[in-house]
Amino acid sequence: KTKIIKIDKDNVDRALIIDAVNIIKNSGLVAFPTETVYGLGANGFDENAAKKIFAAKGRPEDNPLILHVYSVEQVRELVEEIPDIAKKCMEEFWPGPLTILLPKSNKVPNIITAGLDTVAIRMPENKIALELIKMSNVPIAAPSANISGRPSPTSAKHVIDDLMDKVDMIVDGGETGVGLESTVLDLSGDLPMILRPGGVTKEDLQKIIPNVTIDFAIIKEDANIIPKSPGQKYRHYAPKSEMLVFSGDIDKITDAIIAKAKEYMAIGKRVGIICTDETKEIYKDGLIISMGSRRNNETIAHNLFNTLRLFDEENVDIILAEGVEPSHLGIAIMNRMMKAAGGRIIKV
Ligand code: TXA
Ligand code: MG
């Protein structure tokens, strides 16, 4: 049985969090909001609790978990050392959507890191999450609170749809902000590298790490290049239906989508179109959902996963999606869209 509690993230009632803390202390699972997506949390020092996370999500065991902390102090026991560059990143971007990979200490159980010698750590920017970690007084291991392979949850409803009766508690703290998972930054080697693009962009990071690079495998569509981050190799964020992403000039995108929609409808398929406020009037047929203005990638990121889930509920056969400019937050948006489409991108 799953207990659902509502907490106001702007005015956190700590008395309500005590129940969640007790579950964490007893090796249980608590789904909670962060500023990116909902997380499925357990005590990061407790192997049995971590095992339950993998079981509840149906997550492959070779895919490591992120440890969530409430202070930089808490990081010290999780890593061998904190290099200066990592300290600077923490100062600049924490709390916030940046996960940092560093060589792990012996205190971190192998199940958390899937046997790797690095550990992923982040400090979320959400008062419920921070209070939960602080009161539990342990790092909280938390992947996104979805069934593996489904779009990450950006509201408590999404978590309930995926994990009802598979977890002990779901804390409903309203919609998440960013809407995409955190940026994963590898600072464990000589070359600082973004393994997963997210809310802290490459351009943001370059201000502190001028030589930061981005894992080639996540921006190329070539399926033969294996990404460095285990999670990136799965067909993530996937809706149930097929999906095609269109990239290029927006006028050409709309023409191409209209033509493709006609083709599919001619053979009796239910078509869904993911568009933007500027283009939504152009489409006449199919189920049309706008993610917001093309001029505002924050809104598009915020709405993307919910939009994918809406199409699932409507049982469309094929989703045709407008791509965005691949710079700044657009890189993360295109990365998630391409994952959802299984790499099927049409350049117009
Ligand atoms: O925004 C987020 O990061 C959310 C919220 C809940 O914090 N969490 C999240 O966790 O997205 P998850 O497990 O869905 O994604 C974690 C990603 C995976 O792609 C995983 O492979 C990668 O981080 N990762 C974790 N530890 C790693 C490691 N040691 N080396 C390489 N990649 C790692
Ligand atoms: Mg995930």
mmCIF file of C-alpha atoms and ligand atoms in Angstrom:
data_model
loop_
_atom_site.group_PDB
_atom_site.id
_atom_site.type_symbol
_atom_site.label_atom_id
_atom_site.label_comp_id
_atom_site.label_asym_id
_atom_site.label_seq_id
_atom_site.Cartn_x
_atom_site.Cartn_y
_atom_site.Cartn_z
ATOM 1 C CA LYS A 1 0.000 0.000 0.000
ATOM 2 C CA THR A 2 1.306 3.413 -0.936
ATOM 3 C CA LYS A 3 0.684 6.409 1.284
ATOM 4 C CA ILE A 4 0.258 9.697 -0.576
ATOM 5 C CA ILE A 5 0.896 12.977 1.201
ATOM 6 C CA LYS A 6 0.726 16.551 -0.091
ATOM 7 C CA ILE A 7 3.330 19.098 0.938
ATOM 8 C CA ASP A 8 3.588 22.729 -0.154
ATOM 9 C CA LYS A 9 7.110 23.161 -1.524
ATOM 10 C CA ASP A 10 7.103 26.871 -0.754
ATOM 11 C CA ASN A 11 6.074 26.390 2.839
ATOM 12 C CA VAL A 12 7.348 23.004 3.956
ATOM 13 C CA ASP A 13 5.575 21.490 6.939
ATOM 14 C CA ARG A 14 8.359 19.502 8.583
ATOM 15 C CA ALA A 15 5.919 17.510 10.708
ATOM 16 C CA LEU A 16 4.646 15.931 7.491
ATOM 17 C CA ILE A 17 8.154 14.968 6.415
ATOM 18 C CA ILE A 18 8.762 12.901 9.557
ATOM 19 C CA ASP A 19 6.706 10.007 8.147
ATOM 20 C CA ALA A 20 8.844 10.008 5.028
ATOM 21 C CA VAL A 21 12.025 10.125 7.094
ATOM 22 C CA ASN A 22 10.905 7.081 9.080
ATOM 23 C CA ILE A 23 10.339 5.150 5.864
ATOM 24 C CA ILE A 24 13.835 6.058 4.615
ATOM 25 C CA LYS A 25 15.313 4.958 7.966
ATOM 26 C CA ASN A 26 13.490 1.617 7.699
ATOM 27 C CA SER A 27 14.834 0.754 4.228
ATOM 28 C CA GLY A 28 11.639 1.874 2.507
ATOM 29 C CA LEU A 29 10.990 3.825 -0.696
ATOM 30 C CA VAL A 30 9.739 7.414 -0.861
ATOM 31 C CA ALA A 31 8.997 9.212 -4.142
ATOM 32 C CA PHE A 32 9.598 12.944 -3.750
ATOM 33 C CA PRO A 33 9.714 16.077 -5.914
ATOM 34 C CA THR A 34 12.892 17.791 -7.044
ATOM 35 C CA GLU A 35 13.268 20.807 -9.328
ATOM 36 C CA THR A 36 13.972 18.504 -12.313
ATOM 37 C CA VAL A 37 11.731 15.433 -12.086
ATOM 38 C CA TYR A 38 10.331 13.303 -9.242
ATOM 39 C CA GLY A 39 12.865 10.961 -7.622
ATOM 40 C CA LEU A 40 12.387 7.487 -6.135
ATOM 41 C CA GLY A 41 14.354 7.754 -2.911
ATOM 42 C CA ALA A 42 15.980 5.349 -0.480
ATOM 43 C CA ASN A 43 18.830 5.436 2.038
ATOM 44 C CA GLY A 44 21.989 5.617 -0.084
ATOM 45 C CA PHE A 45 24.027 3.637 2.474
ATOM 46 C CA ASP A 46 21.528 0.777 2.608
ATOM 47 C CA GLU A 47 22.040 -1.966 0.008
ATOM 48 C CA ASN A 48 18.694 -3.607 0.617
ATOM 49 C CA ALA A 49 16.856 -0.338 0.154
ATOM 50 C CA ALA A 50 18.781 0.279 -3.066
ATOM 51 C CA LYS A 51 17.794 -3.166 -4.344
ATOM 52 C CA LYS A 52 14.152 -2.224 -3.838
ATOM 53 C CA ILE A 53 14.625 0.818 -6.090
ATOM 54 C CA PHE A 54 15.834 -1.350 -8.973
ATOM 55 C CA ALA A 55 12.966 -3.787 -8.429
ATOM 56 C CA ALA A 56 10.218 -1.138 -8.233
ATOM 57 C CA LYS A 57 11.377 0.582 -11.431
ATOM 58 C CA GLY A 58 12.345 -2.544 -13.323
ATOM 59 C CA ARG A 59 15.715 -0.861 -13.750
ATOM 60 C CA PRO A 60 18.688 -2.735 -15.257
ATOM 61 C CA GLU A 61 21.260 -3.316 -12.509
ATOM 62 C CA ASP A 62 24.103 -1.941 -14.606
ATOM 63 C CA ASN A 63 22.561 1.540 -14.458
ATOM 64 C CA PRO A 64 23.944 3.461 -11.437
ATOM 65 C CA LEU A 65 21.967 5.790 -9.132
ATOM 66 C CA ILE A 66 22.489 9.428 -8.142
ATOM 67 C CA LEU A 67 23.077 10.264 -4.455
ATOM 68 C CA HIS A 68 21.234 13.393 -3.334
ATOM 69 C CA VAL A 69 22.768 15.571 -0.632
ATOM 70 C CA TYR A 70 21.709 18.709 1.252
ATOM 71 C CA SER A 71 25.187 20.123 1.873
ATOM 72 C CA VAL A 72 28.669 20.100 0.369
ATOM 73 C CA GLU A 73 29.870 18.786 3.738
ATOM 74 C CA GLN A 74 27.839 15.633 3.118
ATOM 75 C CA VAL A 75 29.788 14.995 -0.102
ATOM 76 C CA ARG A 76 33.104 14.508 1.704
ATOM 77 C CA GLU A 77 32.422 11.000 2.950
ATOM 78 C CA LEU A 78 31.121 9.880 -0.455
ATOM 79 C CA VAL A 79 34.203 10.674 -2.524
ATOM 80 C CA GLU A 80 37.970 10.303 -2.300
ATOM 81 C CA GLU A 81 38.451 14.035 -2.574
ATOM 82 C CA ILE A 82 36.697 17.087 -3.945
ATOM 83 C CA PRO A 83 38.854 18.688 -6.638
ATOM 84 C CA ASP A 84 38.830 22.497 -6.878
ATOM 85 C CA ILE A 85 36.898 22.461 -10.123
ATOM 86 C CA ALA A 86 34.137 20.400 -8.480
ATOM 87 C CA LYS A 87 34.058 22.793 -5.525
ATOM 88 C CA LYS A 88 33.575 25.703 -7.922
ATOM 89 C CA CYS A 89 30.755 23.922 -9.722
ATOM 90 C CA MET A 90 29.017 23.149 -6.425
ATOM 91 C CA GLU A 91 29.309 26.775 -5.331
ATOM 92 C CA GLU A 92 27.966 28.058 -8.634
ATOM 93 C CA PHE A 93 25.233 25.553 -9.480
ATOM 94 C CA TRP A 94 24.094 23.863 -6.254
ATOM 95 C CA PRO A 95 21.380 23.514 -5.247
ATOM 96 C CA GLY A 96 20.364 22.933 -8.863
ATOM 97 C CA PRO A 97 20.124 20.556 -11.808
ATOM 98 C CA LEU A 98 23.786 19.511 -11.923
ATOM 99 C CA THR A 99 24.991 16.006 -11.048
ATOM 100 C CA ILE A 100 28.728 15.615 -10.534
ATOM 101 C CA LEU A 101 30.678 12.368 -11.001
ATOM 102 C CA LEU A 102 33.740 11.851 -8.797
ATOM 103 C CA PRO A 103 35.811 8.825 -7.731
ATOM 104 C CA LYS A 104 33.797 7.115 -4.984
ATOM 105 C CA SER A 105 34.839 6.368 -1.407
ATOM 106 C CA ASN A 106 34.502 2.940 0.189
ATOM 107 C CA LYS A 107 31.415 4.111 2.058
ATOM 108 C CA VAL A 108 29.308 4.091 -1.105
ATOM 109 C CA PRO A 109 27.823 0.617 -1.710
ATOM 110 C CA ASN A 110 28.673 -0.946 -5.080
ATOM 111 C CA ILE A 111 25.020 -1.439 -5.920
ATOM 112 C CA ILE A 112 24.601 2.367 -5.999
ATOM 113 C CA THR A 113 27.336 2.853 -8.590
ATOM 114 C CA ALA A 114 26.591 -0.402 -10.452
ATOM 115 C CA GLY A 115 30.144 -1.481 -9.744
ATOM 116 C CA LEU A 116 31.733 1.646 -11.248
ATOM 117 C CA ASP A 117 34.466 3.468 -9.324
ATOM 118 C CA THR A 118 32.746 6.834 -9.701
ATOM 119 C CA VAL A 119 29.695 8.111 -7.833
ATOM 120 C CA ALA A 120 27.077 10.588 -9.086
ATOM 121 C CA ILE A 121 26.066 13.298 -6.596
ATOM 122 C CA ARG A 122 23.719 16.264 -6.697
ATOM 123 C CA MET A 123 21.993 18.780 -4.431
ATOM 124 C CA PRO A 124 18.419 19.338 -5.627
ATOM 125 C CA GLU A 125 16.801 22.776 -5.520
ATOM 126 C CA ASN A 126 13.562 21.833 -3.822
ATOM 127 C CA LYS A 127 12.805 22.489 -0.165
ATOM 128 C CA ILE A 128 10.894 19.235 0.307
ATOM 129 C CA ALA A 129 13.791 17.227 -1.104
ATOM 130 C CA LEU A 130 16.402 19.119 0.903
ATOM 131 C CA GLU A 131 14.425 18.805 4.138
ATOM 132 C CA LEU A 132 13.906 15.076 3.545
ATOM 133 C CA ILE A 133 17.642 14.487 3.011
ATOM 134 C CA LYS A 134 18.609 16.661 5.955
ATOM 135 C CA MET A 135 16.176 15.070 8.401
ATOM 136 C CA SER A 136 17.068 11.562 7.204
ATOM 137 C CA ASN A 137 20.721 12.494 7.722
ATOM 138 C CA VAL A 138 21.923 10.161 4.950
ATOM 139 C CA PRO A 139 22.490 10.708 1.245
ATOM 140 C CA ILE A 140 19.342 9.703 -0.607
ATOM 141 C CA ALA A 141 19.773 7.495 -3.643
ATOM 142 C CA ALA A 142 17.161 8.400 -6.221
ATOM 143 C CA PRO A 143 16.645 7.687 -9.881
ATOM 144 C CA SER A 144 13.679 9.267 -11.636
ATOM 145 C CA ALA A 145 10.428 7.889 -10.169
ATOM 146 C CA ASN A 146 9.107 6.249 -13.329
ATOM 147 C CA ILE A 147 8.964 2.685 -14.589
ATOM 148 C CA SER A 148 12.204 2.186 -16.529
ATOM 149 C CA GLY A 149 11.802 3.247 -20.132
ATOM 150 C CA ARG A 150 8.833 5.571 -19.502
ATOM 151 C CA PRO A 151 9.120 9.369 -19.602
ATOM 152 C CA SER A 152 10.381 10.752 -16.284
ATOM 153 C CA PRO A 153 7.625 12.017 -13.951
ATOM 154 C CA THR A 154 7.074 15.743 -13.651
ATOM 155 C CA SER A 155 4.012 15.517 -11.393
ATOM 156 C CA ALA A 156 2.782 13.273 -8.586
ATOM 157 C CA LYS A 157 0.126 11.950 -10.970
ATOM 158 C CA HIS A 158 2.850 10.536 -13.230
ATOM 159 C CA VAL A 159 4.446 8.804 -10.237
ATOM 160 C CA ILE A 160 1.094 7.391 -9.136
ATOM 161 C CA ASP A 161 0.445 6.109 -12.674
ATOM 162 C CA ASP A 162 3.775 4.249 -12.707
ATOM 163 C CA LEU A 163 4.531 3.251 -9.117
ATOM 164 C CA MET A 164 1.293 3.013 -7.138
ATOM 165 C CA ASP A 165 1.578 0.136 -4.636
ATOM 166 C CA LYS A 166 5.231 -0.414 -5.543
ATOM 167 C CA VAL A 167 6.567 2.219 -3.137
ATOM 168 C CA ASP A 168 5.825 3.085 0.498
ATOM 169 C CA MET A 169 5.097 6.775 0.024
ATOM 170 C CA ILE A 170 4.592 9.389 -2.667
ATOM 171 C CA VAL A 171 5.122 12.989 -1.596
ATOM 172 C CA ASP A 172 3.040 15.250 -3.819
ATOM 173 C CA GLY A 173 4.808 18.605 -4.025
ATOM 174 C CA GLY A 174 3.193 19.818 -7.226
ATOM 175 C CA GLU A 175 4.714 20.057 -10.671
ATOM 176 C CA THR A 176 8.486 20.048 -11.035
ATOM 177 C CA GLY A 177 10.190 23.096 -12.537
ATOM 178 C CA VAL A 178 12.871 22.236 -15.091
ATOM 179 C CA GLY A 179 11.001 19.158 -16.308
ATOM 180 C CA LEU A 180 14.103 17.348 -17.623
ATOM 181 C CA GLU A 181 16.618 15.363 -15.574
ATOM 182 C CA SER A 182 19.787 17.014 -14.297
ATOM 183 C CA THR A 183 22.942 17.570 -16.315
ATOM 184 C CA VAL A 184 25.450 14.775 -15.568
ATOM 185 C CA LEU A 185 29.001 16.148 -15.486
ATOM 186 C CA ASP A 186 31.965 13.796 -15.227
ATOM 187 C CA LEU A 187 34.754 15.393 -13.185
ATOM 188 C CA SER A 188 36.446 12.096 -12.331
ATOM 189 C CA GLY A 189 39.012 12.160 -15.132
ATOM 190 C CA ASP A 190 41.316 14.625 -16.832
ATOM 191 C CA LEU A 191 38.723 15.834 -19.299
ATOM 192 C CA PRO A 192 35.541 17.387 -17.823
ATOM 193 C CA MET A 193 32.702 15.931 -19.853
ATOM 194 C CA ILE A 194 28.922 16.275 -19.961
ATOM 195 C CA LEU A 195 27.479 12.758 -20.100
ATOM 196 C CA ARG A 196 23.836 13.856 -20.061
ATOM 197 C CA PRO A 197 22.679 17.351 -21.053
ATOM 198 C CA GLY A 198 20.198 19.056 -18.702
ATOM 199 C CA GLY A 199 19.109 22.258 -17.026
ATOM 200 C CA VAL A 200 22.666 23.453 -16.381
ATOM 201 C CA THR A 201 23.800 23.932 -19.973
ATOM 202 C CA LYS A 202 27.181 23.506 -21.625
ATOM 203 C CA GLU A 203 27.247 27.284 -22.070
ATOM 204 C CA ASP A 204 26.636 27.736 -18.307
ATOM 205 C CA LEU A 205 29.418 25.286 -17.464
ATOM 206 C CA GLN A 206 31.889 26.862 -19.877
ATOM 207 C CA LYS A 207 31.968 29.960 -17.689
ATOM 208 C CA ILE A 208 33.668 27.869 -15.007
ATOM 209 C CA ILE A 209 35.175 25.050 -17.082
ATOM 210 C CA PRO A 210 36.200 26.560 -20.444
ATOM 211 C CA ASN A 211 37.388 23.182 -21.740
ATOM 212 C CA VAL A 212 34.230 21.211 -20.857
ATOM 213 C CA THR A 213 33.164 18.838 -23.633
ATOM 214 C CA ILE A 214 30.022 16.901 -24.321
ATOM 215 C CA ASP A 215 29.988 13.127 -24.815
ATOM 216 C CA PHE A 216 29.907 12.761 -28.577
ATOM 217 C CA ALA A 217 27.648 9.720 -28.354
ATOM 218 C CA ILE A 218 24.724 11.693 -26.941
ATOM 219 C CA ILE A 219 24.578 14.277 -29.705
ATOM 220 C CA LYS A 220 25.198 11.911 -32.606
ATOM 221 C CA GLU A 221 22.408 9.720 -33.883
ATOM 222 C CA ASP A 222 24.808 6.887 -34.667
ATOM 223 C CA ALA A 223 23.614 4.006 -32.494
ATOM 224 C CA ASN A 224 26.999 2.299 -32.762
ATOM 225 C CA ILE A 225 28.713 4.839 -30.555
ATOM 226 C CA ILE A 226 28.214 3.750 -26.959
ATOM 227 C CA PRO A 227 27.629 6.596 -24.498
ATOM 228 C CA LYS A 228 29.818 6.792 -21.410
ATOM 229 C CA SER A 229 26.875 7.067 -19.030
ATOM 230 C CA PRO A 230 25.117 3.696 -18.740
ATOM 231 C CA GLY A 231 21.663 5.297 -18.633
ATOM 232 C CA GLN A 232 22.125 6.967 -21.991
ATOM 233 C CA LYS A 233 22.291 3.711 -23.900
ATOM 234 C CA TYR A 234 18.714 2.689 -23.188
ATOM 235 C CA ARG A 235 15.703 3.873 -25.160
ATOM 236 C CA HIS A 236 14.689 6.214 -22.407
ATOM 237 C CA TYR A 237 11.822 8.620 -21.973
ATOM 238 C CA ALA A 238 9.851 6.568 -24.408
ATOM 239 C CA PRO A 239 6.164 6.980 -25.088
ATOM 240 C CA LYS A 240 4.284 3.814 -26.033
ATOM 241 C CA SER A 241 3.741 4.941 -29.611
ATOM 242 C CA GLU A 242 6.326 5.391 -32.334
ATOM 243 C CA MET A 243 7.835 8.835 -32.629
ATOM 244 C CA LEU A 244 9.642 10.857 -35.301
ATOM 245 C CA VAL A 245 11.510 14.082 -34.577
ATOM 246 C CA PHE A 246 11.854 16.736 -37.267
ATOM 247 C CA SER A 247 14.799 19.112 -37.226
ATOM 248 C CA GLY A 248 15.789 22.056 -39.391
ATOM 249 C CA ASP A 249 14.124 25.239 -40.505
ATOM 250 C CA ILE A 250 10.709 25.612 -38.833
ATOM 251 C CA ASP A 251 8.791 26.315 -42.085
ATOM 252 C CA LYS A 252 10.207 23.149 -43.588
ATOM 253 C CA ILE A 253 9.456 21.218 -40.409
ATOM 254 C CA THR A 254 5.766 22.127 -40.504
ATOM 255 C CA ASP A 255 5.506 21.218 -44.218
ATOM 256 C CA ALA A 256 7.208 17.885 -43.617
ATOM 257 C CA ILE A 257 5.002 17.078 -40.613
ATOM 258 C CA ILE A 258 1.812 17.897 -42.539
ATOM 259 C CA ALA A 259 2.929 15.608 -45.382
ATOM 260 C CA LYS A 260 3.928 12.793 -43.005
ATOM 261 C CA ALA A 261 0.669 13.096 -41.073
ATOM 262 C CA LYS A 262 -1.295 12.675 -44.325
ATOM 263 C CA GLU A 263 0.696 9.542 -45.179
ATOM 264 C CA TYR A 264 -0.030 7.927 -41.834
ATOM 265 C CA MET A 265 -3.680 8.918 -41.772
ATOM 266 C CA ALA A 266 -4.139 7.469 -45.257
ATOM 267 C CA ILE A 267 -3.292 4.062 -43.812
ATOM 268 C CA GLY A 268 -5.629 4.529 -40.884
ATOM 269 C CA LYS A 269 -3.131 5.517 -38.178
ATOM 270 C CA ARG A 270 -3.916 7.841 -35.293
ATOM 271 C CA VAL A 271 -1.436 10.708 -35.534
ATOM 272 C CA GLY A 272 -0.240 12.973 -32.735
ATOM 273 C CA ILE A 273 1.644 16.195 -33.406
ATOM 274 C CA ILE A 274 3.918 17.848 -30.857
ATOM 275 C CA CYS A 275 4.139 21.477 -31.897
ATOM 276 C CA THR A 276 4.635 24.957 -30.504
ATOM 277 C CA ASP A 277 2.417 28.002 -29.979
ATOM 278 C CA GLU A 278 3.754 29.662 -33.131
ATOM 279 C CA THR A 279 2.831 26.680 -35.325
ATOM 280 C CA LYS A 280 -0.212 25.050 -33.752
ATOM 281 C CA GLU A 281 -2.723 26.797 -36.035
ATOM 282 C CA ILE A 282 -0.961 25.433 -39.117
ATOM 283 C CA TYR A 283 -1.902 21.814 -38.447
ATOM 284 C CA LYS A 284 -5.436 20.752 -39.250
ATOM 285 C CA ASP A 285 -5.518 17.011 -38.647
ATOM 286 C CA GLY A 286 -4.465 14.706 -35.848
ATOM 287 C CA LEU A 287 -4.187 15.245 -32.115
ATOM 288 C CA ILE A 288 -2.227 18.478 -31.747
ATOM 289 C CA ILE A 289 -0.517 19.522 -28.519
ATOM 290 C CA SER A 290 1.682 22.597 -28.124
ATOM 291 C CA MET A 291 4.550 22.583 -25.655
ATOM 292 C CA GLY A 292 4.609 26.385 -25.527
ATOM 293 C CA SER A 293 6.439 29.097 -27.402
ATOM 294 C CA ARG A 294 9.418 28.224 -29.611
ATOM 295 C CA ARG A 295 11.093 31.272 -28.102
ATOM 296 C CA ASN A 296 11.049 29.770 -24.636
ATOM 297 C CA ASN A 297 12.949 26.512 -24.230
ATOM 298 C CA GLU A 298 12.322 26.565 -20.462
ATOM 299 C CA THR A 299 8.604 26.111 -21.101
ATOM 300 C CA ILE A 300 9.212 23.424 -23.716
ATOM 301 C CA ALA A 301 11.484 21.487 -21.326
ATOM 302 C CA HIS A 302 8.925 21.886 -18.534
ATOM 303 C CA ASN A 303 6.130 20.423 -20.703
ATOM 304 C CA LEU A 304 7.902 17.761 -22.787
ATOM 305 C CA PHE A 305 7.495 14.650 -20.625
ATOM 306 C CA ASN A 306 3.918 15.491 -19.682
ATOM 307 C CA THR A 307 3.127 15.895 -23.382
ATOM 308 C CA LEU A 308 4.586 12.464 -24.180
ATOM 309 C CA ARG A 309 2.449 10.953 -21.442
ATOM 310 C CA LEU A 310 -0.681 12.731 -22.730
ATOM 311 C CA PHE A 311 -0.203 11.122 -26.139
ATOM 312 C CA ASP A 312 0.075 7.719 -24.457
ATOM 313 C CA GLU A 313 -3.301 8.242 -22.812
ATOM 314 C CA GLU A 314 -4.784 9.080 -26.204
ATOM 315 C CA ASN A 315 -3.337 5.907 -27.726
ATOM 316 C CA VAL A 316 -1.925 7.534 -30.835
ATOM 317 C CA ASP A 317 0.024 5.257 -33.197
ATOM 318 C CA ILE A 318 2.641 7.758 -34.270
ATOM 319 C CA ILE A 319 3.900 11.021 -32.781
ATOM 320 C CA LEU A 320 5.394 13.641 -35.108
ATOM 321 C CA ALA A 321 7.424 16.152 -33.113
ATOM 322 C CA GLU A 322 8.876 19.537 -33.976
ATOM 323 C CA GLY A 323 12.511 19.721 -32.924
ATOM 324 C CA VAL A 324 14.173 22.811 -31.420
ATOM 325 C CA GLU A 325 17.495 24.616 -31.950
ATOM 326 C CA PRO A 326 20.234 22.419 -30.468
ATOM 327 C CA SER A 327 21.942 25.012 -28.287
ATOM 328 C CA HIS A 328 21.700 25.904 -24.590
ATOM 329 C CA LEU A 329 18.702 24.068 -23.062
ATOM 330 C CA GLY A 330 17.734 22.984 -26.599
ATOM 331 C CA ILE A 331 20.518 20.379 -26.500
ATOM 332 C CA ALA A 332 18.843 18.633 -23.550
ATOM 333 C CA ILE A 333 15.402 18.907 -25.167
ATOM 334 C CA MET A 334 16.648 17.385 -28.435
ATOM 335 C CA ASN A 335 18.505 14.646 -26.527
ATOM 336 C CA ARG A 336 15.276 13.580 -24.752
ATOM 337 C CA MET A 337 13.210 13.848 -27.926
ATOM 338 C CA MET A 338 15.692 11.710 -29.828
ATOM 339 C CA LYS A 339 15.686 9.117 -27.046
ATOM 340 C CA ALA A 340 11.898 9.039 -27.101
ATOM 341 C CA ALA A 341 12.030 8.553 -30.860
ATOM 342 C CA GLY A 342 14.611 5.788 -30.617
ATOM 343 C CA GLY A 343 16.965 7.989 -32.649
ATOM 344 C CA ARG A 344 14.508 8.473 -35.532
ATOM 345 C CA ILE A 345 15.168 12.000 -36.659
ATOM 346 C CA ILE A 346 14.193 13.548 -39.986
ATOM 347 C CA LYS A 347 16.331 16.472 -41.130
ATOM 348 C CA VAL A 348 14.451 18.804 -43.428
HETATM 349 O O1 TXA B 1 17.365 15.193 -12.244
HETATM 350 C C1 TXA B 1 17.788 14.070 -11.964
HETATM 351 O O2 TXA B 1 18.978 13.743 -12.123
HETATM 352 C C2 TXA B 1 16.786 13.061 -11.399
HETATM 353 C C3 TXA B 1 16.314 13.560 -10.049
HETATM 354 C C4 TXA B 1 15.432 12.579 -9.345
HETATM 355 O O3 TXA B 1 17.421 13.897 -9.258
HETATM 356 N N1 TXA B 1 17.381 11.763 -11.288
HETATM 357 C C5 TXA B 1 17.657 11.003 -12.376
HETATM 358 O O4 TXA B 1 18.203 9.777 -12.075
HETATM 359 O O5 TXA B 1 17.441 11.356 -13.516
HETATM 360 P P1 TXA B 1 18.309 8.603 -13.120
HETATM 361 O O6 TXA B 1 18.766 7.442 -12.344
HETATM 362 O O7 TXA B 1 17.049 8.469 -13.854
HETATM 363 O O8 TXA B 1 19.483 9.043 -14.052
HETATM 364 C C6 TXA B 1 20.811 9.023 -13.581
HETATM 365 C C7 TXA B 1 21.765 9.050 -14.730
HETATM 366 C C8 TXA B 1 21.711 7.748 -15.501
HETATM 367 O O9 TXA B 1 21.807 8.050 -16.880
HETATM 368 C C9 TXA B 1 22.958 7.024 -15.005
HETATM 369 O O10 TXA B 1 23.463 6.119 -15.937
HETATM 370 C C10 TXA B 1 23.912 8.193 -14.765
HETATM 371 O O11 TXA B 1 23.096 9.209 -14.243
HETATM 372 N N2 TXA B 1 24.945 7.841 -13.781
HETATM 373 C C11 TXA B 1 24.799 7.669 -12.455
HETATM 374 N N3 TXA B 1 25.962 7.314 -11.889
HETATM 375 C C12 TXA B 1 26.867 7.270 -12.881
HETATM 376 C C13 TXA B 1 28.252 6.952 -12.947
HETATM 377 N N4 TXA B 1 28.942 6.618 -11.855
HETATM 378 N N5 TXA B 1 28.866 7.010 -14.159
HETATM 379 C C14 TXA B 1 28.179 7.372 -15.263
HETATM 380 N N6 TXA B 1 26.869 7.664 -15.267
HETATM 381 C C15 TXA B 1 26.216 7.616 -14.093
HETATM 382 MG MG MG B 2 15.657 8.006 -15.242
#
